[in-house]
CSV table of C-alpha atoms and ligand atoms in Angstrom, one decimal:
chain,number,residue,atom,x,y,z
A,1,MET,CA,64.9,33.5,12.6
A,2,ARG,CA,62.3,30.9,13.3
A,3,ASN,CA,62.0,27.9,10.9
A,4,ILE,CA,58.5,27.0,9.9
A,5,LEU,CA,57.6,23.9,8.0
A,6,VAL,CA,54.4,24.0,5.9
A,7,SER,CA,52.7,21.0,4.5
A,8,ASN,CA,49.2,19.9,3.6
A,9,ASP,CA,47.1,17.0,2.3
A,10,ASP,CA,45.5,18.7,-0.7
A,11,GLY,CA,48.8,18.7,-2.6
A,12,ILE,CA,51.6,21.1,-3.5
A,13,ASN,CA,49.6,23.0,-6.1
A,14,PHE,CA,46.6,23.7,-3.7
A,15,PRO,CA,45.9,27.5,-3.2
A,16,GLY,CA,45.3,27.0,0.5
A,17,LEU,CA,48.9,25.9,0.9
A,18,PHE,CA,50.3,28.8,-1.1
A,19,ARG,CA,48.2,31.4,0.8
A,20,LEU,CA,49.4,29.9,4.1
A,21,LYS,CA,53.0,30.0,3.0
A,22,GLN,CA,52.6,33.7,2.0
A,23,ALA,CA,51.1,34.7,5.3
A,24,LEU,CA,53.8,32.8,7.3
A,25,ASP,CA,56.6,34.5,5.3
A,26,ALA,CA,56.0,37.4,7.7
A,27,VAL,CA,56.5,35.2,10.8
A,28,GLY,CA,59.6,33.2,10.0
A,29,LYS,CA,61.7,31.3,7.4
A,30,VAL,CA,59.2,29.1,5.7
A,31,THR,CA,60.0,25.8,4.0
A,32,VAL,CA,57.2,24.0,2.1
A,33,ILE,CA,57.3,20.2,1.7
A,34,ALA,CA,54.0,18.9,0.5
A,35,PRO,CA,52.6,15.8,-1.3
A,36,ASP,CA,52.7,15.8,-5.1
A,37,ARG,CA,49.0,14.9,-5.2
A,38,GLU,CA,45.9,15.0,-3.0
A,39,HIS,CA,45.9,12.8,0.1
A,40,THR,CA,42.6,13.9,1.6
A,41,ARG,CA,41.4,11.4,4.3
A,42,SER,CA,44.5,9.4,4.0
A,43,GLY,CA,45.2,9.4,7.7
A,44,HIS,CA,48.5,9.1,9.5
A,45,ALA,CA,50.7,7.1,7.2
A,46,LYS,CA,54.4,6.0,7.2
A,47,THR,CA,55.7,5.0,3.8
A,48,MET,CA,58.2,2.1,4.3
A,49,HIS,CA,57.8,-0.2,1.4
A,50,LYS,CA,58.6,2.2,-1.5
A,51,PRO,CA,61.1,5.0,-2.1
A,52,LEU,CA,60.2,8.6,-1.3
A,53,ARG,CA,61.1,11.1,-4.0
A,54,ILE,CA,61.5,14.8,-3.6
A,55,VAL,CA,61.6,17.3,-6.4
A,56,GLN,CA,62.0,21.1,-6.2
A,57,VAL,CA,59.1,23.1,-7.7
A,58,GLU,CA,58.3,26.8,-8.0
A,59,LEU,CA,55.3,28.3,-6.2
A,60,PRO,CA,53.3,31.1,-7.9
A,61,ASP,CA,55.4,33.8,-6.2
A,62,GLY,CA,58.6,32.4,-7.6
A,63,SER,CA,59.8,30.9,-4.3
A,64,LEU,CA,61.0,27.3,-4.2
A,65,ALA,CA,59.2,24.5,-2.5
A,66,TYR,CA,59.6,20.7,-2.3
A,67,SER,CA,57.1,18.3,-3.7
A,68,SER,CA,57.2,14.7,-2.3
A,69,SER,CA,55.8,11.4,-3.5
A,70,GLY,CA,54.9,10.6,0.2
A,71,ALA,CA,51.9,11.2,2.3
A,72,PRO,CA,51.5,14.4,4.4
A,73,SER,CA,53.0,12.7,7.5
A,74,ASP,CA,55.9,11.5,5.3
A,75,CYS,CA,56.6,15.1,4.3
A,76,VAL,CA,57.0,16.1,7.9
A,77,ALA,CA,59.1,13.0,8.7
A,78,LEU,CA,61.4,13.8,5.8
A,79,ALA,CA,62.0,17.3,7.1
A,80,VAL,CA,62.6,16.1,10.7
A,81,LEU,CA,64.8,13.1,9.8
A,82,GLY,CA,67.4,15.3,8.1
A,83,PHE,CA,66.2,16.4,4.6
A,84,LEU,CA,66.3,19.9,6.0
A,85,PRO,CA,69.5,21.2,7.5
A,86,GLU,CA,67.7,22.5,10.6
A,87,LEU,CA,64.8,21.2,12.6
A,88,PRO,CA,61.6,23.3,12.2
A,89,ASP,CA,60.5,25.4,15.2
A,90,LEU,CA,56.9,25.0,14.1
A,91,VAL,CA,54.9,22.8,11.8
A,92,VAL,CA,51.8,24.2,10.1
A,93,SER,CA,49.5,22.0,8.0
A,94,GLY,CA,46.9,23.4,5.7
A,95,ILE,CA,45.0,25.3,4.9
A,96,ASN,CA,42.7,22.4,4.1
A,97,LEU,CA,39.6,22.5,1.9
A,98,GLY,CA,36.9,21.4,4.3
A,99,ALA,CA,36.7,21.5,8.1
A,100,ASN,CA,38.4,18.9,10.2
A,101,VAL,CA,36.1,18.5,13.1
A,102,GLY,CA,34.8,15.7,15.3
A,103,GLN,CA,35.8,12.2,14.1
A,104,ASP,CA,37.4,13.7,10.9
A,105,ILE,CA,40.6,14.1,12.8
A,106,THR,CA,41.4,10.4,12.6
A,107,TYR,CA,40.9,10.4,8.8
A,108,SER,CA,42.5,13.7,8.1
A,109,GLY,CA,45.9,14.0,6.2
A,110,THR,CA,46.0,17.6,7.4
A,111,LEU,CA,45.9,16.5,11.0
A,112,ALA,CA,48.3,13.6,10.3
A,113,ALA,CA,51.0,16.1,9.1
A,114,ALA,CA,50.5,18.2,12.3
A,115,PHE,CA,50.6,15.0,14.5
A,116,GLU,CA,53.8,14.0,12.9
A,117,GLY,CA,55.3,17.3,14.0
A,118,THR,CA,53.9,16.6,17.5
A,119,VAL,CA,55.4,13.1,17.5
A,120,SER,CA,58.8,14.7,16.8
A,121,GLY,CA,58.4,17.2,19.7
A,122,ILE,CA,57.7,20.2,17.4
A,123,PRO,CA,54.8,22.6,18.2
A,124,SER,CA,52.2,22.0,15.4
A,125,ILE,CA,49.1,23.6,14.0
A,126,ALA,CA,46.5,22.0,11.7
A,127,ALA,CA,44.3,24.6,9.9
A,128,SER,CA,41.2,24.0,7.8
A,129,LEU,CA,38.6,26.2,6.0
A,130,ASP,CA,34.9,25.2,6.5
A,131,THR,CA,33.9,24.9,2.9
A,132,TYR,CA,34.0,22.2,0.2
A,133,GLU,CA,33.8,24.7,-2.6
A,134,ASP,CA,36.5,26.9,-4.1
A,135,GLY,CA,37.6,28.7,-1.0
A,136,ASP,CA,39.1,32.2,-0.3
A,137,PHE,CA,42.0,31.3,2.0
A,138,SER,CA,43.4,34.8,2.5
A,139,TYR,CA,41.7,35.7,5.8
A,140,ALA,CA,42.2,32.2,7.2
A,141,ALA,CA,45.9,32.3,6.3
A,142,ARG,CA,46.4,35.7,8.0
A,143,PHE,CA,44.6,34.4,11.1
A,144,VAL,CA,46.8,31.2,11.2
A,145,ALA,CA,49.9,33.4,10.8
A,146,ARG,CA,48.9,35.4,13.9
A,147,LEU,CA,48.2,32.2,15.8
A,148,ALA,CA,51.6,30.9,14.7
A,149,GLU,CA,53.3,33.9,16.2
A,150,GLU,CA,51.5,33.2,19.4
A,151,VAL,CA,52.5,29.5,19.4
A,152,LEU,CA,56.2,30.4,18.7
A,153,ALA,CA,56.2,32.9,21.6
A,154,ARG,CA,54.4,30.7,24.1
A,155,GLY,CA,55.1,27.1,23.0
A,156,LEU,CA,52.7,24.3,23.4
A,157,PRO,CA,52.6,21.5,26.0
A,158,ALA,CA,54.4,18.3,25.0
A,159,ASN,CA,52.2,16.0,22.8
A,160,VAL,CA,49.5,18.7,22.2
A,161,LEU,CA,48.7,20.3,18.9
A,162,LEU,CA,46.2,23.0,17.9
A,163,ASN,CA,43.4,22.1,15.5
A,164,VAL,CA,42.0,25.3,13.9
A,165,ASN,CA,38.9,25.5,11.8
A,166,ILE,CA,37.9,28.8,10.2
A,167,PRO,CA,34.4,29.6,8.9
A,168,HIS,CA,34.2,30.5,5.2
A,169,VAL,CA,32.5,33.9,5.6
A,170,PRO,CA,33.7,37.4,4.8
A,171,GLU,CA,36.2,38.7,7.4
A,172,GLY,CA,33.6,41.1,8.8
A,173,LYS,CA,31.2,38.3,9.5
A,174,ILE,CA,33.7,36.3,11.7
A,175,ALA,CA,32.0,36.4,15.1
A,176,GLY,CA,34.9,35.5,17.4
A,177,VAL,CA,37.3,32.8,18.4
A,178,GLU,CA,36.1,29.9,20.5
A,179,ILE,CA,38.4,27.4,22.3
A,180,THR,CA,36.5,24.2,21.8
A,181,ARG,CA,36.4,20.4,22.3
A,182,LEU,CA,35.8,17.9,19.5
A,183,GLY,CA,32.1,17.5,18.6
A,184,ARG,CA,30.2,14.7,16.9
A,185,ARG,CA,30.1,14.2,13.1
A,186,LEU,CA,27.1,12.7,11.4
A,187,TYR,CA,28.5,10.7,8.5
A,188,ARG,CA,26.0,9.9,5.8
A,189,ASP,CA,28.2,7.4,4.0
A,190,GLN,CA,26.6,4.8,1.8
A,191,LEU,CA,28.1,1.6,0.4
A,192,ILE,CA,27.5,1.6,-3.3
A,193,LYS,CA,27.8,-1.7,-5.1
A,194,ARG,CA,28.3,-1.8,-8.9
A,195,LYS,CA,29.7,-4.1,-11.5
A,196,ASP,CA,32.9,-3.5,-13.3
A,197,PRO,CA,33.3,-4.0,-17.1
A,198,ARG,CA,34.3,-7.6,-16.5
A,199,GLY,CA,31.1,-8.3,-14.5
A,200,ARG,CA,32.8,-8.4,-11.1
A,201,ASP,CA,31.3,-6.6,-8.1
A,202,TYR,CA,33.0,-3.5,-6.8
A,203,TYR,CA,32.2,-1.2,-3.9
A,204,TRP,CA,32.4,2.5,-3.5
A,205,ILE,CA,31.9,4.5,-0.3
A,206,GLY,CA,29.7,7.4,-1.4
A,207,GLY,CA,26.7,9.3,0.0
A,208,GLU,CA,26.0,12.8,1.0
A,209,TRP,CA,28.5,15.2,2.6
A,210,PRO,CA,28.7,14.6,6.3
A,211,THR,CA,27.0,17.0,8.8
A,212,GLY,CA,27.5,17.4,12.5
A,213,HIS,CA,25.8,18.1,15.8
A,214,THR,CA,25.9,21.9,16.0
A,215,GLY,CA,23.8,22.2,19.2
A,216,ASP,CA,26.5,20.8,21.5
A,217,GLU,CA,27.8,23.9,23.2
A,218,GLY,CA,31.5,24.3,23.4
A,219,THR,CA,32.3,22.0,20.4
A,220,ASP,CA,34.0,22.7,17.1
A,221,PHE,CA,30.7,22.2,15.2
A,222,TRP,CA,29.0,24.7,17.6
A,223,ALA,CA,31.6,27.3,17.0
A,224,LEU,CA,31.6,27.1,13.2
A,225,ALA,CA,27.8,27.1,13.1
A,226,ARG,CA,28.0,30.5,14.9
A,227,ASN,CA,30.7,31.9,12.4
A,228,CYS,CA,33.3,31.6,15.1
A,229,ILE,CA,36.9,30.3,14.5
A,230,SER,CA,37.3,27.1,16.5
A,231,ILE,CA,40.6,26.2,18.1
A,232,THR,CA,40.7,22.7,19.7
A,233,PRO,CA,43.8,21.5,21.6
A,234,LEU,CA,44.3,17.8,20.8
A,235,ARG,CA,46.4,15.3,22.6
A,236,LEU,CA,48.5,12.6,21.0
A,237,ASP,CA,47.9,10.5,24.1
A,238,MET,CA,44.4,9.0,23.4
A,239,THR,CA,44.3,7.1,26.6
A,240,ASP,CA,40.9,7.2,28.2
A,241,HIS,CA,41.9,7.8,31.8
A,242,SER,CA,38.5,7.5,33.3
A,243,PHE,CA,37.7,4.1,31.7
A,244,LEU,CA,41.3,2.9,32.5
A,245,LYS,CA,40.4,2.6,36.1
A,246,ASP,CA,37.2,0.5,35.4
A,247,LEU,CA,39.2,-1.6,32.9
A,248,ARG,CA,41.6,-2.5,35.7
A,249,ASN,CA,38.7,-4.0,37.6
A,250,TRP,CA,37.9,-6.5,34.8
A,251,VAL,CA,39.3,-9.9,35.4
A,252,ILE,CA,41.4,-10.7,32.3
A,253,SER,CA,43.8,-13.6,32.8
A,254,PRO,CA,47.1,-13.7,31.0
B,321,LIG,MN1,42.3,17.8,2.2
């Protein structure tokens, strides 16, 4: 029996997590360790200066899961470092509310949990649904479960994970699966300055929801805009190999 670890960044009570767990029950022995609260856009964290707590909770189907005070990446680290009796064969993170495309991947807690699996040498998948409203995660969960079967059968190259984004349309409207590269986000963040009740300035990063360049063929944005599922292989090694050669020609004295 294959061991599958499921986590997320929207928290242990999020329906996207539960739907994913249910779909993966058909693929292997699923253990859920997820944050006790939302960690959206918290990035890849390692909690080292406060204790990590884990409590057992019950999911809506009566199964037991673990809720942790840590970040999404901590949840995976806990599992890998010995909280679980056996190492997972696969880590699946999600299903996130909101696509994780383009530059999102550096902010994303969903990706961070999957990257933590990759760092530990475990094949990992990050999965997100392209909507910011109440989502229906059932089709997305079933698709990710099929992909999980495939990853368990074939494995992944070392230091590579799969970033999956699923359009939020009825199943019959899904136009296909595209293997993509990262596209470009258009953030519309604005710095909002206000005064607190004591008269001191505070700042809030607000603004409109981000959009993206949907015209760049072959990107994750392009696929989602065409109602296609996007699967992007991501490397942990972020070295820019083409610029590395140019950089060697710079004269930088020690
Ligand atoms: Mn999230």
